[in-house]
PDB file of C-alpha atoms in Angstrom:
ATOM      1  CA  MET A  23      -0.216 -27.868  -7.888  1.00 65.00           C
ATOM      2  CA  THR A  24       2.382 -25.251  -8.733  1.00 75.00           C
ATOM      3  CA  ILE A  25       4.216 -23.376  -6.014  1.00 79.00           C
ATOM      4  CA  HIS A  26       5.411 -19.898  -6.988  1.00 74.00           C
ATOM      5  CA  LEU A  27       8.432 -18.431  -5.225  1.00 79.00           C
ATOM      6  CA  ARG A  28       9.722 -15.060  -6.371  1.00 79.00           C
ATOM      7  CA  ASP A  29      12.458 -12.772  -5.089  1.00 83.00           C
ATOM      8  CA  LEU A  30      11.401  -9.137  -4.687  1.00 79.00           C
ATOM      9  CA  THR A  31      13.385  -5.965  -4.165  1.00 78.00           C
ATOM     10  CA  THR A  32      12.750  -3.786  -1.109  1.00 75.00           C
ATOM     11  CA  ASP A  33      10.052  -1.703  -2.803  1.00 77.00           C
ATOM     12  CA  GLU A  34       8.835  -3.906  -5.651  1.00 85.00           C
ATOM     13  CA  ASP A  35       5.130  -4.361  -6.409  1.00 94.00           C
ATOM     14  CA  ILE A  36       3.606  -7.599  -7.665  1.00 94.00           C
ATOM     15  CA  GLU A  37       0.178  -8.307  -9.090  1.00 96.00           C
ATOM     16  CA  GLY A  38      -1.302 -11.527  -7.795  1.00 95.00           C
ATOM     17  CA  TYR A  39      -2.367 -12.921 -11.158  1.00 95.00           C
ATOM     18  CA  LEU A  40       1.323 -13.361 -12.024  1.00 90.00           C
ATOM     19  CA  LEU A  41       1.644 -15.847  -9.169  1.00 89.00           C
ATOM     20  CA  GLY A  42      -1.836 -17.351  -9.164  1.00 90.00           C
ATOM     21  CA  SER A  43      -2.806 -15.319  -6.084  1.00 94.00           C
ATOM     22  CA  PRO A  44      -6.096 -13.479  -5.443  1.00 97.00           C
ATOM     23  CA  VAL A  45      -4.209 -10.542  -3.826  1.00 98.00           C
ATOM     24  CA  SER A  46      -1.584  -8.067  -5.052  1.00 98.00           C
ATOM     25  CA  ILE A  47       1.091  -6.452  -2.910  1.00 96.00           C
ATOM     26  CA  MET A  48       3.042  -3.221  -2.817  1.00 96.00           C
ATOM     27  CA  ARG A  49       6.210  -3.135  -0.776  1.00 94.00           C
ATOM     28  CA  GLU A  50       6.958   0.385   0.432  1.00 95.00           C
ATOM     29  CA  PHE A  51      10.358   1.624   1.574  1.00 94.00           C
ATOM     30  CA  ILE A  52      10.294   5.436   1.862  1.00 95.00           C
ATOM     31  CA  THR A  53      13.075   7.414   3.546  1.00 94.00           C
ATOM     32  CA  THR A  54      11.923  10.971   2.793  1.00 95.00           C
ATOM     33  CA  PRO A  55       9.399  12.651   5.130  1.00 96.00           C
ATOM     34  CA  GLY A  56       6.436  14.115   3.262  1.00 96.00           C
ATOM     35  CA  ARG A  57       6.465  11.466   0.516  1.00 96.00           C
ATOM     36  CA  GLY A  58       3.504   9.239  -0.256  1.00 96.00           C
ATOM     37  CA  PRO A  59       0.780   8.754  -2.854  1.00 97.00           C
ATOM     38  CA  ARG A  60      -1.788  11.389  -3.692  1.00 97.00           C
ATOM     39  CA  LEU A  61      -5.473  10.837  -2.911  1.00 98.00           C
ATOM     40  CA  HIS A  62      -6.946   7.749  -4.575  1.00 98.00           C
ATOM     41  CA  ARG A  63      -9.310   4.813  -4.061  1.00 98.00           C
ATOM     42  CA  HIS A  64      -9.776   1.192  -5.125  1.00 98.00           C
ATOM     43  CA  PRO A  65     -12.873  -0.968  -5.774  1.00 98.00           C
ATOM     44  CA  TYR A  66     -11.545  -3.393  -3.128  1.00 98.00           C
ATOM     45  CA  ALA A  67     -10.109  -3.158   0.401  1.00 98.00           C
ATOM     46  CA  GLU A  68      -6.442  -2.290   0.974  1.00 98.00           C
ATOM     47  CA  THR A  69      -4.593  -3.498   4.072  1.00 98.00           C
ATOM     48  CA  PHE A  70      -1.474  -1.679   5.268  1.00 98.00           C
ATOM     49  CA  VAL A  71       0.915  -3.826   7.318  1.00 98.00           C
ATOM     50  CA  ILE A  72       3.361  -1.266   8.747  1.00 98.00           C
ATOM     51  CA  ARG A  73       6.678  -2.785   9.796  1.00 97.00           C
ATOM     52  CA  ARG A  74       8.532   0.392  10.812  1.00 96.00           C
ATOM     53  CA  GLY A  75       8.331   4.155  10.651  1.00 97.00           C
ATOM     54  CA  ARG A  76       5.267   6.380  10.840  1.00 97.00           C
ATOM     55  CA  ALA A  77       2.861   7.871   8.322  1.00 98.00           C
ATOM     56  CA  LEU A  78      -0.144  10.168   8.492  1.00 98.00           C
ATOM     57  CA  PHE A  79      -3.052   8.430   6.747  1.00 98.00           C
ATOM     58  CA  THR A  80      -6.076  10.287   5.432  1.00 98.00           C
ATOM     59  CA  VAL A  81      -8.967   7.828   5.078  1.00 98.00           C
ATOM     60  CA  GLY A  82     -12.198   9.419   3.942  1.00 98.00           C
ATOM     61  CA  ASP A  83     -12.676  12.413   6.283  1.00 98.00           C
ATOM     62  CA  ASP A  84     -10.512  10.960   9.071  1.00 98.00           C
ATOM     63  CA  GLN A  85      -6.793  11.153   9.793  1.00 98.00           C
ATOM     64  CA  VAL A  86      -4.724   8.709  11.822  1.00 98.00           C
ATOM     65  CA  VAL A  87      -1.012   8.143  12.409  1.00 98.00           C
ATOM     66  CA  GLY A  88       0.006   4.575  11.646  1.00 98.00           C
ATOM     67  CA  ALA A  89       3.291   3.229  13.067  1.00 97.00           C
ATOM     68  CA  GLY A  90       5.458   0.146  12.928  1.00 97.00           C
ATOM     69  CA  GLY A  91       3.679  -2.888  14.352  1.00 98.00           C
ATOM     70  CA  GLN A  92       0.216  -1.668  13.341  1.00 98.00           C
ATOM     71  CA  ILE A  93      -2.248  -2.701  10.632  1.00 98.00           C
ATOM     72  CA  LEU A  94      -4.713  -0.350   8.942  1.00 98.00           C
ATOM     73  CA  VAL A  95      -7.530  -1.496   6.650  1.00 98.00           C
ATOM     74  CA  VAL A  96      -9.146   0.907   4.184  1.00 98.00           C
ATOM     75  CA  PRO A  97     -12.538  -0.347   2.919  1.00 98.00           C
ATOM     76  CA  ALA A  98     -13.367  -0.552  -0.779  1.00 98.00           C
ATOM     77  CA  LEU A  99     -14.176   2.746  -2.524  1.00 98.00           C
ATOM     78  CA  VAL A 100     -12.969   4.921   0.384  1.00 98.00           C
ATOM     79  CA  SER A 101     -10.556   7.656  -0.686  1.00 98.00           C
ATOM     80  CA  HIS A 102      -7.167   7.567   1.020  1.00 98.00           C
ATOM     81  CA  ARG A 103      -3.588   8.779   0.968  1.00 98.00           C
ATOM     82  CA  PHE A 104      -0.610   8.783   3.306  1.00 98.00           C
ATOM     83  CA  GLU A 105       2.404  10.944   4.010  1.00 97.00           C
ATOM     84  CA  VAL A 106       5.560   9.655   5.684  1.00 97.00           C
ATOM     85  CA  LEU A 107       6.389  11.470   8.933  1.00 97.00           C
ATOM     86  CA  ASP A 108       9.757  12.398  10.436  1.00 89.00           C
ATOM     87  CA  GLY A 109      11.476   9.832  12.600  1.00 81.00           C
ATOM     88  CA  GLY A 110      12.734   7.124  10.304  1.00 84.00           C
ATOM     89  CA  THR A 111      12.098   5.033   7.243  1.00 94.00           C
ATOM     90  CA  TYR A 112       8.532   3.948   6.472  1.00 97.00           C
ATOM     91  CA  GLU A 113       8.556   0.271   5.570  1.00 96.00           C
ATOM     92  CA  ALA A 114       5.308  -1.566   4.920  1.00 97.00           C
ATOM     93  CA  THR A 115       3.474  -4.092   2.814  1.00 96.00           C
ATOM     94  CA  HIS A 116       0.224  -2.914   1.263  1.00 98.00           C
ATOM     95  CA  ILE A 117      -2.120  -5.770   0.404  1.00 98.00           C
ATOM     96  CA  HIS A 118      -4.666  -5.119  -2.337  1.00 98.00           C
ATOM     97  CA  ALA A 119      -7.630  -7.510  -2.200  1.00 98.00           C
ATOM     98  CA  ASN A 120      -7.541  -8.056  -5.948  1.00 98.00           C
ATOM     99  CA  ASP A 121      -5.281  -9.960  -8.322  1.00 98.00           C
ATOM    100  CA  ARG A 122      -4.511  -6.732 -10.229  1.00 98.00           C
ATOM    101  CA  PHE A 123      -4.016  -3.125  -9.149  1.00 98.00           C
ATOM    102  CA  VAL A 124      -7.054  -0.963  -9.938  1.00 98.00           C
ATOM    103  CA  THR A 125      -6.645   2.661  -8.851  1.00 98.00           C
ATOM    104  CA  GLU A 126      -8.770   5.754  -9.383  1.00 98.00           C
ATOM    105  CA  TRP A 127      -6.623   8.844  -8.798  1.00 98.00           C
ATOM    106  CA  LEU A 128      -8.631  11.649  -7.217  1.00 98.00           C
ATOM    107  CA  GLU A 129      -5.989  14.417  -7.205  1.00 92.00           C
TER     108      GLU A 129
END
């Protein structure tokens, strides 16, 4: 058995295959309101573990504000995006249920 330990920067992404993991992670640290990715989707679920700050998430036809201490799960193949809101830094870990990032950009 090999144990992988890796130091990451505040907003570094890592694909799971590099560590022998079935999931990939994105670490988000966004200080500017209005910032966030454009509309996209993945062929797997994405879980957002929000540690602090707030963001407006568009998931399919619905919108919801996610805040520190909350978890949001977007099912596979559902289009989504988010935009950081005023009131502080958005800091989160986004867990992609795949060992590599696969993204279809829709806008």
